[in-house]
Short mmCIF file of C-alpha atoms and ligand atoms in Angstrom, two decimals:
data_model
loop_
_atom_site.label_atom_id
_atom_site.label_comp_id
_atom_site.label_asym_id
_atom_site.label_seq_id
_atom_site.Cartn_x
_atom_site.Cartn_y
_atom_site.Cartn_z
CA UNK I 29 115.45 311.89 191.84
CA UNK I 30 115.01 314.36 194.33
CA UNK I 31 117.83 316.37 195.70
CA UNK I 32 118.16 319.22 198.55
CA UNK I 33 120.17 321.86 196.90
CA UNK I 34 121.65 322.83 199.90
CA UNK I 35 123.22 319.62 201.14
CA UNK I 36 126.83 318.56 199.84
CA UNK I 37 126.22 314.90 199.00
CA UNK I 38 123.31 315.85 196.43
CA UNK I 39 125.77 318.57 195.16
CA UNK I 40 128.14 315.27 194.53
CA UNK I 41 125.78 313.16 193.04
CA UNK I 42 124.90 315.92 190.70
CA UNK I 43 128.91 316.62 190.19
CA UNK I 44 128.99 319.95 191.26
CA UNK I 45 131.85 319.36 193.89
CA UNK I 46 133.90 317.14 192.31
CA UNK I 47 134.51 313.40 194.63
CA UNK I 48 136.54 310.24 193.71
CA UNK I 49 133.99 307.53 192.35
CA UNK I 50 134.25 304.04 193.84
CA UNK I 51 131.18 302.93 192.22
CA UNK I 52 127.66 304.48 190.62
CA UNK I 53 124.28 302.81 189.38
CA UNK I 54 120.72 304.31 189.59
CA UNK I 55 120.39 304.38 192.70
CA UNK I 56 123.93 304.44 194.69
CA UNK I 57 127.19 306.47 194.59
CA UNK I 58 130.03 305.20 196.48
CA UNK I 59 133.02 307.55 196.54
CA UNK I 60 135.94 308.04 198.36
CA UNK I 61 136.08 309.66 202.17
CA UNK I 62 137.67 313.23 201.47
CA UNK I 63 139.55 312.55 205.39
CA UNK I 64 140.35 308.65 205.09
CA UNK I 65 140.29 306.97 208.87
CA UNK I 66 142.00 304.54 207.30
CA UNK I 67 143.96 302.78 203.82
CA UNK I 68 140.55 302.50 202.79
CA UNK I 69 137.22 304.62 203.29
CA UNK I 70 134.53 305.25 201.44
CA UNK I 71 131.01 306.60 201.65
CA UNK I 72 127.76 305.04 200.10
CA UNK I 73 124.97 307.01 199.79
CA UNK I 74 121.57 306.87 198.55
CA UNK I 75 121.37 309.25 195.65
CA UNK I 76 117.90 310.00 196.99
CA UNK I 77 118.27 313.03 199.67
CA UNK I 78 117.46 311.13 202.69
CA UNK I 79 118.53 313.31 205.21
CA UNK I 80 119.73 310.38 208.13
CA UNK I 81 118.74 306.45 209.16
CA UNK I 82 115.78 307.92 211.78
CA UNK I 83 113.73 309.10 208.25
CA UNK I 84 113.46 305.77 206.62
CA UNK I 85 110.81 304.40 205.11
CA UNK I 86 109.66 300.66 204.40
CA UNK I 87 110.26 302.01 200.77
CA UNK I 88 113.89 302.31 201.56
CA UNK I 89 114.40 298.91 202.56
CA UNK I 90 115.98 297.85 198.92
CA UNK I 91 118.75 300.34 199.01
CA UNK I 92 120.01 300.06 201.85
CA UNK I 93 119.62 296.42 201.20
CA UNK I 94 121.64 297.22 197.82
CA UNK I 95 124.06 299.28 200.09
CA UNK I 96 125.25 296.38 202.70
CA UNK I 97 125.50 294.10 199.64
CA UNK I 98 127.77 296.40 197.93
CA UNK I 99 130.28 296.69 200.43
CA UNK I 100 132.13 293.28 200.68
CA UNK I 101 131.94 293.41 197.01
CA UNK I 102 133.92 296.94 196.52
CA UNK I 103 136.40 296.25 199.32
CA UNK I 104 137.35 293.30 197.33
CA UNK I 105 137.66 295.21 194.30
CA UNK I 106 140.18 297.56 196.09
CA UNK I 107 142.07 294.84 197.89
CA UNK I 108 140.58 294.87 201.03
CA UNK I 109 140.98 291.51 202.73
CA UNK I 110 141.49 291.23 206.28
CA UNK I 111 138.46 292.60 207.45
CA UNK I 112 136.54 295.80 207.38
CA UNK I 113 134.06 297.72 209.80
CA UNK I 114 130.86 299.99 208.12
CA UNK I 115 128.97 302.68 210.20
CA UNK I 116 126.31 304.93 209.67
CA UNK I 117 126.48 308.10 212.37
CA UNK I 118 122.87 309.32 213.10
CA UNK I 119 121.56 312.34 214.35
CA UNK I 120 123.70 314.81 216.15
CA UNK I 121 124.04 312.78 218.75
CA UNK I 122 125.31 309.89 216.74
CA UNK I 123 127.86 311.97 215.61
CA UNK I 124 126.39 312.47 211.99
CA UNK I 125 127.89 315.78 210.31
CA UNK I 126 126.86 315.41 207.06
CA UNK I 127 123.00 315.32 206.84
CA UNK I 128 122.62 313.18 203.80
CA UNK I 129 122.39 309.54 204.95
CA UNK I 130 125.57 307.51 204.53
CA UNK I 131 127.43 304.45 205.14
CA UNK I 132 130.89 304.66 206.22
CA UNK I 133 133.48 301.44 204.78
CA UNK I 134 136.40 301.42 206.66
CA UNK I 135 139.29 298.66 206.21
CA UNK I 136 143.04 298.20 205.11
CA UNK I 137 145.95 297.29 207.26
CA UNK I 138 145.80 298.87 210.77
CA UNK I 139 146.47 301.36 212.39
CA UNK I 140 143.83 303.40 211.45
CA UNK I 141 143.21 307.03 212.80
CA UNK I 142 139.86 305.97 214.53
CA UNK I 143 137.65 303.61 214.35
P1 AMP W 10 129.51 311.80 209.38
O1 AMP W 10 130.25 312.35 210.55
O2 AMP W 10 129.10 310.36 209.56
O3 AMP W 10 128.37 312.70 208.94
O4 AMP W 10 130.58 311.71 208.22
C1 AMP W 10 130.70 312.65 207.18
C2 AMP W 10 131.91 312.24 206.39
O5 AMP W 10 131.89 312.95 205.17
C3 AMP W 10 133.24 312.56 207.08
O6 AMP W 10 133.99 311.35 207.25
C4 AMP W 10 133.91 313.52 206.10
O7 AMP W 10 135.30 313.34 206.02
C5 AMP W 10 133.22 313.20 204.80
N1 AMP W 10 133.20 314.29 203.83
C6 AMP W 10 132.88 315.59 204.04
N2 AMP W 10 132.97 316.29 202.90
C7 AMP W 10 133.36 315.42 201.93
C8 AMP W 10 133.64 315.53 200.54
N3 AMP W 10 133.53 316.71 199.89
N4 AMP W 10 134.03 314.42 199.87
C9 AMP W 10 134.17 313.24 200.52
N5 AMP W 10 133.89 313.07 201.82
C10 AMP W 10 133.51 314.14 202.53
ZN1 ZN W 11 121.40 315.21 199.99
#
């Protein structure tokens, strides 16, 4: 698996900065947004370093598949059931801050900070 050793989410895949698990396989860690929009946020990431959505590859297509599929499921699991919005920022543009990609899921009651 290859990592950057400079960027955070491959330092949290490896467990070197410590992060609140939502779910883990071979290929995905889903873990819980350090500064919450709302009852409910977490991140999935590829544990591949891919460093945003504009560097995908054709090869990438099955975990991000794996990624989308994973979401309704997990927001189930933590009692999420009115509804619930994903985003992935990209570029700097797109408001992306963390250059690891990632998919934001956001839900819970409203209000939410943003979003
Ligand atoms: P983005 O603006 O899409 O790059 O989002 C990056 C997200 O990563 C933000 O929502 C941050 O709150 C979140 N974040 C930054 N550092 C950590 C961390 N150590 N653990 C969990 N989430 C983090
Ligand atoms: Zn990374």
């Amino acid at each position: 698996m290859s990592h950057d050793p400079n960027c955070l989410f491959c330092k949290i895949i490896q467990g070197q900065i410590p992060s609140k698990k939502v779910y883990e396989d071979d290929d995905i860690l889903a873990f819980h947004d350090i500064h919450p929009w709302a009852p409910v946020h977490f991140l999935l990431i590829p544990k591949r370093h891919i460093t945003s959505m504009a560097e995908l590859q054709p090869s990438d297509a099955a975990v991000m598949g794996q990624m989308a599929v994973l979401v309704p499921r997990l927001m189930k699991e933590l009692g999420v059931t009115n509804g619930f919005r994903t985003v992935i920022n990209t570029g700097a543009d797109g408001g992306q801050e963390v250059f690891h990609l990632h998919m934001h899921a956001i839900g819970g009651p409203r209000p939410w900070l943003k979003g």
